[in-house]
Short mmCIF file of C-alpha atoms (C1' of nucleotides) in Angstrom, two decimals:
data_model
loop_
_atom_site.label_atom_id
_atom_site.label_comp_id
_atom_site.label_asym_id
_atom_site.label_seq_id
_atom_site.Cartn_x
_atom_site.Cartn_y
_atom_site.Cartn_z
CA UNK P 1 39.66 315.99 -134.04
CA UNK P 2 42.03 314.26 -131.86
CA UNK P 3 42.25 314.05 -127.88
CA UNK P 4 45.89 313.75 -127.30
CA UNK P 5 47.38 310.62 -125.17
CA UNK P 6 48.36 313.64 -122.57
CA UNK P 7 44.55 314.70 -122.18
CA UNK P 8 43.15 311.40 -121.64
CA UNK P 9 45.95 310.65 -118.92
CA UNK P 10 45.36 313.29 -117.30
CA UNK P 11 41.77 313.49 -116.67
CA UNK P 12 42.23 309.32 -115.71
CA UNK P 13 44.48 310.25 -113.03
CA UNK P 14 42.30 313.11 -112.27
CA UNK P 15 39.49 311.05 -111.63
CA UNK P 16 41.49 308.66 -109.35
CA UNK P 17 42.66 311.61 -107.23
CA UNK P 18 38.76 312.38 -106.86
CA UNK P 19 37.52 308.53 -105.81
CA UNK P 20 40.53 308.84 -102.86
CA UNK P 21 39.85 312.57 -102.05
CA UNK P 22 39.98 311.67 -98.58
CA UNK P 23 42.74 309.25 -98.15
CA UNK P 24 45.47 311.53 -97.97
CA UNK P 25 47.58 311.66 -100.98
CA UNK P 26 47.88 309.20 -103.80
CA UNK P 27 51.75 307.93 -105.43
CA UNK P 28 52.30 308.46 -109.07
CA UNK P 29 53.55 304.82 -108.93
CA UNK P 30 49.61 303.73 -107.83
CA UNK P 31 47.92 305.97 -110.37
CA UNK P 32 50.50 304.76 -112.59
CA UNK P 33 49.46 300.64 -112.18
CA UNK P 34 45.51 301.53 -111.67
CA UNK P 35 44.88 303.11 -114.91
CA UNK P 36 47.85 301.67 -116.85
CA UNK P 37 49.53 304.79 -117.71
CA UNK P 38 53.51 305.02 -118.20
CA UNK P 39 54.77 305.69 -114.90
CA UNK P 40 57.21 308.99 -115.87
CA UNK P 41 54.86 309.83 -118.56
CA UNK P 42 52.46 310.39 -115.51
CA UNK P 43 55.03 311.51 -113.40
CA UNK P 44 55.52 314.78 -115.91
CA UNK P 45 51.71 314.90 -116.49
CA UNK P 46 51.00 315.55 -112.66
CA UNK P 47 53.74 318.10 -112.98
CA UNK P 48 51.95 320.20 -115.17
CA UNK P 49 48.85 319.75 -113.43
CA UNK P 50 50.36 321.03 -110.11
CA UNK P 51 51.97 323.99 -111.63
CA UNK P 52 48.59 324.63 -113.15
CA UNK P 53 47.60 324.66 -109.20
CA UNK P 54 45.27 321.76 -110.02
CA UNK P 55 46.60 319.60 -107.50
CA UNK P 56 49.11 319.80 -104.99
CA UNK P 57 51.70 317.55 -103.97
CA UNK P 58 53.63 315.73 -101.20
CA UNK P 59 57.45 314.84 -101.25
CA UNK P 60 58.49 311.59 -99.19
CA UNK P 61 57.47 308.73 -97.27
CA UNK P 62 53.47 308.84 -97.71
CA UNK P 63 53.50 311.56 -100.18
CA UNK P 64 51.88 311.61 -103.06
CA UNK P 65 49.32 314.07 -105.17
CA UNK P 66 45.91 315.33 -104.20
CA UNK P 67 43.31 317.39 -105.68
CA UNK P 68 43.86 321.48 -104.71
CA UNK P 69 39.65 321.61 -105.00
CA UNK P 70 36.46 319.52 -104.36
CA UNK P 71 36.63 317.13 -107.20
CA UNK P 72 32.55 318.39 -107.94
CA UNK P 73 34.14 322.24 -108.66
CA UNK P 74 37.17 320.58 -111.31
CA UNK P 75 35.49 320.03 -114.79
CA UNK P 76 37.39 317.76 -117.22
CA UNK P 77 37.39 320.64 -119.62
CA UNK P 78 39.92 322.72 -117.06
CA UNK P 79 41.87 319.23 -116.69
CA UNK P 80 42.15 319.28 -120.71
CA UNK P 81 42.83 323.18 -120.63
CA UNK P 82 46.15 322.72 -118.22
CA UNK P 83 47.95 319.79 -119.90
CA UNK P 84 47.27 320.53 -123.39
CA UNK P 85 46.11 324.24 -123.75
CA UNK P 86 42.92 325.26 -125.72
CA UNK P 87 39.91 322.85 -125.18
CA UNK P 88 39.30 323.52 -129.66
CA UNK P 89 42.49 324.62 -131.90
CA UNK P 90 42.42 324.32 -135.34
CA UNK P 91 46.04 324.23 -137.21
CA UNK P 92 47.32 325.45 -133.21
CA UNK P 93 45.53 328.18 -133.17
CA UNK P 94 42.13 329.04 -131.14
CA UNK P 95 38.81 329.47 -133.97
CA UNK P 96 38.33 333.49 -132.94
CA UNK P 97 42.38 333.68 -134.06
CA UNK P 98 41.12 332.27 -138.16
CA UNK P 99 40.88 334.54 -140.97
CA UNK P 100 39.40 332.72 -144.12
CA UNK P 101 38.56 334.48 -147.21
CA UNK P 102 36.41 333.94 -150.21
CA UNK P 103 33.67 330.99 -149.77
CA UNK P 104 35.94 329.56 -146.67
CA UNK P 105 34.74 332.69 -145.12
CA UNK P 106 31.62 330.34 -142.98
CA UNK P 107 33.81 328.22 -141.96
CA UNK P 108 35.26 330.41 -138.57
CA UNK P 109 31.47 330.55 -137.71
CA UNK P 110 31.15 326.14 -138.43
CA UNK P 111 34.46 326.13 -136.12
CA UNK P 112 32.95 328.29 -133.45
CA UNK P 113 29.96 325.99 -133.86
CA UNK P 114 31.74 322.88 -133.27
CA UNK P 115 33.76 324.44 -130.27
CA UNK P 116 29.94 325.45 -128.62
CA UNK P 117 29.16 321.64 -128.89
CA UNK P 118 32.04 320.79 -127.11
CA UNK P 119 32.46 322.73 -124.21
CA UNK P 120 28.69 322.25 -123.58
CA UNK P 121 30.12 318.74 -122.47
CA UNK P 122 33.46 318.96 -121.35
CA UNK P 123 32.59 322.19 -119.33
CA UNK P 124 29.40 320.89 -117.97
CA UNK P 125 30.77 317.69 -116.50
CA UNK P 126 32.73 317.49 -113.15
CA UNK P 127 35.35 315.15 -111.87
CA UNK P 128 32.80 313.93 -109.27
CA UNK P 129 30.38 313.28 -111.78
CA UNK P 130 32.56 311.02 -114.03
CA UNK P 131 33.91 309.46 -110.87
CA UNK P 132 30.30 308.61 -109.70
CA UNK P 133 29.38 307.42 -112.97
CA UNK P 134 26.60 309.59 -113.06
CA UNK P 135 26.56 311.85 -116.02
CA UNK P 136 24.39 315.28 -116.18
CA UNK P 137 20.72 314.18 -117.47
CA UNK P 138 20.63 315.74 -121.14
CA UNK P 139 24.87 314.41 -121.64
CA UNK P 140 23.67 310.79 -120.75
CA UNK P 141 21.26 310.88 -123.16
CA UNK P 142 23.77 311.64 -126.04
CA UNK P 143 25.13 308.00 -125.01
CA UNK P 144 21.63 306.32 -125.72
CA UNK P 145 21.25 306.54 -129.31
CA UNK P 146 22.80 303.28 -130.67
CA UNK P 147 24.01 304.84 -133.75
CA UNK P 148 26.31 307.12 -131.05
CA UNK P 149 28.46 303.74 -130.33
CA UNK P 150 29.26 302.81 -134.03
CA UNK P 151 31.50 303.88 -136.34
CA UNK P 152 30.56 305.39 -140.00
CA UNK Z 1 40.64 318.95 -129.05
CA UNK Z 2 43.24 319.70 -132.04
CA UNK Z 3 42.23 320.22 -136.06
CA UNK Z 4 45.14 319.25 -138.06
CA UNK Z 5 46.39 321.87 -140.55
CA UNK Z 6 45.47 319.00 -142.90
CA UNK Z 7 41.85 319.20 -142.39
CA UNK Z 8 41.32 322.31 -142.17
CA UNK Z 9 43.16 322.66 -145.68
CA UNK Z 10 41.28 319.83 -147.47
CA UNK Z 11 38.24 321.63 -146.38
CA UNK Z 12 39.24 325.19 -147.80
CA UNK Z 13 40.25 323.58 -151.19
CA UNK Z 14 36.96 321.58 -151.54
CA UNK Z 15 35.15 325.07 -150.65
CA UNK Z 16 37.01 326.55 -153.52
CA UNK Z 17 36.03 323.51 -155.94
CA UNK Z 18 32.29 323.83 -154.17
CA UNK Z 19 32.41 327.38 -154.98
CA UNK Z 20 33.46 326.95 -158.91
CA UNK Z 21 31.51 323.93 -159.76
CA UNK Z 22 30.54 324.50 -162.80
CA UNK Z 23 33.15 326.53 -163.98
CA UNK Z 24 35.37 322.82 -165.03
CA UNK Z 25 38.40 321.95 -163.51
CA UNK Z 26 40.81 324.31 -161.26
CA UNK Z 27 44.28 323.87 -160.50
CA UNK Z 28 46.26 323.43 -157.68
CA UNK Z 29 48.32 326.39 -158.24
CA UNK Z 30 44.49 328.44 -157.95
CA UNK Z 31 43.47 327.05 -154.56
CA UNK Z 32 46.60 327.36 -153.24
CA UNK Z 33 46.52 330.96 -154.09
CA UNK Z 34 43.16 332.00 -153.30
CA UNK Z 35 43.51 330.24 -149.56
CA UNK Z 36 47.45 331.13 -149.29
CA UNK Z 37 47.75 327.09 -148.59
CA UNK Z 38 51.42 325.55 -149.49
CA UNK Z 39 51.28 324.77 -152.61
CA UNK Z 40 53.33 321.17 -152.43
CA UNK Z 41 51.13 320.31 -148.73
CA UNK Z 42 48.03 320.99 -150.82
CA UNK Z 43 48.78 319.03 -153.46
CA UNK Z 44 49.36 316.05 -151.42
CA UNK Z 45 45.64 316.62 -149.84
CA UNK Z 46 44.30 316.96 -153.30
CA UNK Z 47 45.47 313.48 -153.86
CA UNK Z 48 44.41 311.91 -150.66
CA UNK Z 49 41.03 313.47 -151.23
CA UNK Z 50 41.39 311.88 -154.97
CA UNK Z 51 42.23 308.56 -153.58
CA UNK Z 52 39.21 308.41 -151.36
CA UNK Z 53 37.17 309.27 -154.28
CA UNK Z 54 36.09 312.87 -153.88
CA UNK Z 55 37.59 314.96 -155.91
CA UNK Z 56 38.09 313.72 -159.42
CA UNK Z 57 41.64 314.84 -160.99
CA UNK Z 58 42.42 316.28 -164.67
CA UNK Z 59 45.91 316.37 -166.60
CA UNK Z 60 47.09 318.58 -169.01
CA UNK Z 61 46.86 321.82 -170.37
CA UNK Z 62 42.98 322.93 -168.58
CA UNK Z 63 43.44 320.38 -166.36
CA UNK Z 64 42.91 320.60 -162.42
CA UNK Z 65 40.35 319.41 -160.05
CA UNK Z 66 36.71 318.72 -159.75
CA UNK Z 67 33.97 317.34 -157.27
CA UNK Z 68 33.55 313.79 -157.77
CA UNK Z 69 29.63 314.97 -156.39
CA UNK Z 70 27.25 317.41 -156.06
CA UNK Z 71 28.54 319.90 -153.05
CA UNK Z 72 24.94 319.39 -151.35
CA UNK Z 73 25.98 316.33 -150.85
CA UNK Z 74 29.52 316.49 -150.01
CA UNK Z 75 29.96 316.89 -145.54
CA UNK Z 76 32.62 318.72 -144.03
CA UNK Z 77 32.79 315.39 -142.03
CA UNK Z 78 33.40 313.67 -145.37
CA UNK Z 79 36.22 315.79 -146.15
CA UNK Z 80 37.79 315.27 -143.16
CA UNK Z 81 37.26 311.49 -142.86
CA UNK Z 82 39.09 310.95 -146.14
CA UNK Z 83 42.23 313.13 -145.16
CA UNK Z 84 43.01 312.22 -141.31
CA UNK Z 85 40.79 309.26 -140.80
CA UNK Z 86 38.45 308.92 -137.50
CA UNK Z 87 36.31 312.81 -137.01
CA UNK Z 88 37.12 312.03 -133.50
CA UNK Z 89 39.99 310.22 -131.90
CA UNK Z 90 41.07 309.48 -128.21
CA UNK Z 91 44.93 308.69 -128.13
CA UNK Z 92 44.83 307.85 -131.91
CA UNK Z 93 41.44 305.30 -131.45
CA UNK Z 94 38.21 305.79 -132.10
CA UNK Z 95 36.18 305.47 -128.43
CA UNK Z 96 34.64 302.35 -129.31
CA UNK Z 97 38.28 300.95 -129.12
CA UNK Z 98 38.99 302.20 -125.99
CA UNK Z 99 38.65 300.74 -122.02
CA UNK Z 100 38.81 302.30 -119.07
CA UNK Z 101 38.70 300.67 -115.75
CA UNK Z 102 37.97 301.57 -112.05
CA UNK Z 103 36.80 305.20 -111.60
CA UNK Z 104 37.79 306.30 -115.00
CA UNK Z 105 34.78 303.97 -116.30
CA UNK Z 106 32.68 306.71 -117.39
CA UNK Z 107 35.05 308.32 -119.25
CA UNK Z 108 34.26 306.72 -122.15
CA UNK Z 109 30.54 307.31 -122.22
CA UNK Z 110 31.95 310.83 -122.11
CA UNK Z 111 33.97 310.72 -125.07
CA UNK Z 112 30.82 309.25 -126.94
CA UNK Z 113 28.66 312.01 -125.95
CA UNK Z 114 31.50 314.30 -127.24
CA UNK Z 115 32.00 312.78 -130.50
CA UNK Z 116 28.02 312.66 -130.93
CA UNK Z 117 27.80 316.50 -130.05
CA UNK Z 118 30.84 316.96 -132.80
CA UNK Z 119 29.40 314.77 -135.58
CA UNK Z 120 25.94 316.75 -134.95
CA UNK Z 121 27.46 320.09 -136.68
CA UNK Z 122 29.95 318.19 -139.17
CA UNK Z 123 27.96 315.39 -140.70
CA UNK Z 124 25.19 318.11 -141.11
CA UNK Z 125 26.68 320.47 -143.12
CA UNK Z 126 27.76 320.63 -146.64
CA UNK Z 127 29.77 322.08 -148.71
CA UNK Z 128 27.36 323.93 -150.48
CA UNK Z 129 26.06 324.81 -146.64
CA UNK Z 130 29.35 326.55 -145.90
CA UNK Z 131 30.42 327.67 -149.48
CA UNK Z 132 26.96 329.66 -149.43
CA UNK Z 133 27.89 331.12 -146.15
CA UNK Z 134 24.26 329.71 -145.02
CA UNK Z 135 24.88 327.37 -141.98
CA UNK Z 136 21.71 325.09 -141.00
CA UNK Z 137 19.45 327.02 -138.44
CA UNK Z 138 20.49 324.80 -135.31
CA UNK Z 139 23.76 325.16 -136.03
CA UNK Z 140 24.08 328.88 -136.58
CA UNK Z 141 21.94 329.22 -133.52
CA UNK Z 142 25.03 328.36 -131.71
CA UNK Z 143 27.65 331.48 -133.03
CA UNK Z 144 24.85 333.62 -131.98
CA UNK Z 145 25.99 333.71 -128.07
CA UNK Z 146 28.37 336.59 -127.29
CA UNK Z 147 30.18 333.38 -125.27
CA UNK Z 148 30.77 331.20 -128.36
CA UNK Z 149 33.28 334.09 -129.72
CA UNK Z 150 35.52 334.79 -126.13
CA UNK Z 151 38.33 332.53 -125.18
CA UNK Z 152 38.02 331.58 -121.30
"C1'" DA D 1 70.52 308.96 -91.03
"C1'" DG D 2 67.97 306.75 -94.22
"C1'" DT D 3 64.28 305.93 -97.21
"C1'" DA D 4 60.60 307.31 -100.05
"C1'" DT D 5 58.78 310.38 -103.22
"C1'" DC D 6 58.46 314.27 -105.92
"C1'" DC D 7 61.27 317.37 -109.19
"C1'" DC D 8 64.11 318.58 -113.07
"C1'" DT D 9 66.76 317.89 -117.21
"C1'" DA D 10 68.19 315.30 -120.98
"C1'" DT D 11 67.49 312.07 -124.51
"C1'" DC D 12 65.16 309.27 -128.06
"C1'" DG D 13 62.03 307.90 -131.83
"C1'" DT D 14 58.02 309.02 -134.43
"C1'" DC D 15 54.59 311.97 -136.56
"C1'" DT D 16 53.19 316.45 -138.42
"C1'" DT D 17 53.97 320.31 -141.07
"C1'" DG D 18 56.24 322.44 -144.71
"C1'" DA D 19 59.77 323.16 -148.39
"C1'" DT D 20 62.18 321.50 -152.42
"C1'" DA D 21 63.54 318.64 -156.32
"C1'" DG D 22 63.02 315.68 -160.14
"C1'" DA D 23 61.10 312.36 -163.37
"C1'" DG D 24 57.03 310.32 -165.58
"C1'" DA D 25 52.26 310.20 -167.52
"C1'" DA D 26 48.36 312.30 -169.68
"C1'" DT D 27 45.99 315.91 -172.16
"C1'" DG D 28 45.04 319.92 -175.15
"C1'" DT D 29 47.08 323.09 -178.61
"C1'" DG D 30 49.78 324.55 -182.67
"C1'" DC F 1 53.45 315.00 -184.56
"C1'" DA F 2 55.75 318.04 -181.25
"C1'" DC F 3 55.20 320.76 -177.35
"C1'" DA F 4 53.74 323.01 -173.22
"C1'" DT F 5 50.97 322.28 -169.32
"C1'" DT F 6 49.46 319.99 -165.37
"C1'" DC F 7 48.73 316.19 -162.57
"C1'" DT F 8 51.33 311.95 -160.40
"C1'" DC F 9 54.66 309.83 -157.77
"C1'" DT F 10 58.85 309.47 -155.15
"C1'" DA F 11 62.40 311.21 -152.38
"C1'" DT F 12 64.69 314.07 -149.23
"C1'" DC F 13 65.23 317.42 -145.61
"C1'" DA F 14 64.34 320.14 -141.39
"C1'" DA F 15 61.89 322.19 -137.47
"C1'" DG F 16 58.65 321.28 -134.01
"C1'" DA F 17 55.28 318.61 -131.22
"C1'" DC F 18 54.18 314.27 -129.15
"C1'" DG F 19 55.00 310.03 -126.57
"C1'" DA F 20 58.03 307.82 -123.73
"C1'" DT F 21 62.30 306.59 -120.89
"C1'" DA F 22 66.36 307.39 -117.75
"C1'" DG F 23 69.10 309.35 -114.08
"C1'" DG F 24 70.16 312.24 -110.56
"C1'" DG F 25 68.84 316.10 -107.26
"C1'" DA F 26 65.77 318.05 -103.65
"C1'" DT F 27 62.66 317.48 -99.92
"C1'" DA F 28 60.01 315.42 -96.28
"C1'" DC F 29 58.63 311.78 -93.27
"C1'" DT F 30 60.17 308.06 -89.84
#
DNA sequence: AGTATCCCTATCGTCTTGATAGAGAATGTG
DNA sequence: CACATTCTCTATCAAGACGATAGGGATACT
């Protein structure tokens, strides 16, 4: 299960449109140095996120990009959904597209599962959250276990 | 949040081997078949999953492929460990690797609580769970909401 | 008018997916 | 023993996605 480079760009320069809400718009060339993010990588990134009406942008002298909603009504799971497509794909394709046959056949339902799990995070948690460092209650205690910090 | 082709394949195949057990060895050629997977792709998985000691190969006339274990004990997370690495990857690292700075900080708490909530379905279930079509009770509590099913 | 910034297109290298081919090693059967 | 079968390994090829870079065009502020 992989989280492309795209994804996590774009909800990092997501989240710095949402700490400078109110300071007018933000340059690609700033988000670009804060988070350490390829500067036209971004620059195409922001793109898609303002044709996906996400945020809306500024040309010239003290333009820039800024968020087209309150950063605590933008989840990172619609971030996710405009740069990359489907939150959960399996071989490209969205779980409820699958056929399997034969004793694959539980294995749409173990997909769906796994899809479930995932949006009840990445749908649940804002921009503003993440920004304020202040998870929802029952997601910050998924981070408490130790054995959620190591690898197998 | 993309499955690779590869995963999902190395999963069908080891259903198929779950699902004959006892019956000795199948071949490539069978799976392939019975799960319409390329046969050449597949046989590359079979030896990755070889490699990382699951599967336990056969030459010759009779020959084919066998679980290296019982299927009970076998995870889907297992499977998919041996064939693309990390269950859950942000830009090609595992969370622990990554850092995030300024208001992005929390992102990677996030990402934990993610992979946590993804590990919680696949290091649960086996083979013999899926091949069985008889998903643990937490789990197929989830695929009973209507919402689980719809695309947003 | 001039400068800053977004906007668009093109290009490049790598990885993934998938197809195809061929030679070598091991095993069971006649 | 000879043979057919099947895994094993290597190699190549091609389309597409992904990650990244470059240059020039359009627009808006000063």
């Amino acid at each position: 299960m992989r989280i492309s480079a795209k994804a996590d760009y774009a909800v990092r320069a997501a989240l710095e449109l949402a700490a400078a809400q109110d300071d007018g718009p933000i340059k690609t060339e700033a988000i670009s140095k804060a988070q350490g993010v390829p500067h036209k990588f971004l620059e195409s990134i922001l793109n898609d996120m303002r044709r996906g009406g996400l945020v809306i942008s500024q040309r010239g002298g003290q333009g820039g990009y800024r968020l087209a909603a309150p950063a605590e009504s933008i989840t990172v799971a619609d971030v996710i959904r405009v740069v990359d497509g489907p939150l959960v794909s399996v071989r490209g394709e969205r779980p409820p597209e699958l056929t399997y046959t034969g004793p694959a056949e539980s294995l749409l339902p173990l997909w769906i599962a796994v899809r479930a799990n995932v949006r009840a995070i990445l749908s649940e948690v804002t921009l503003a959250d993440v920004a304020a460092a202040d998870l929802p209650e029952h997601i910050h205690r998924l981070t408490e276990l130790p054995e959620a910090w190591t690898n197998p």
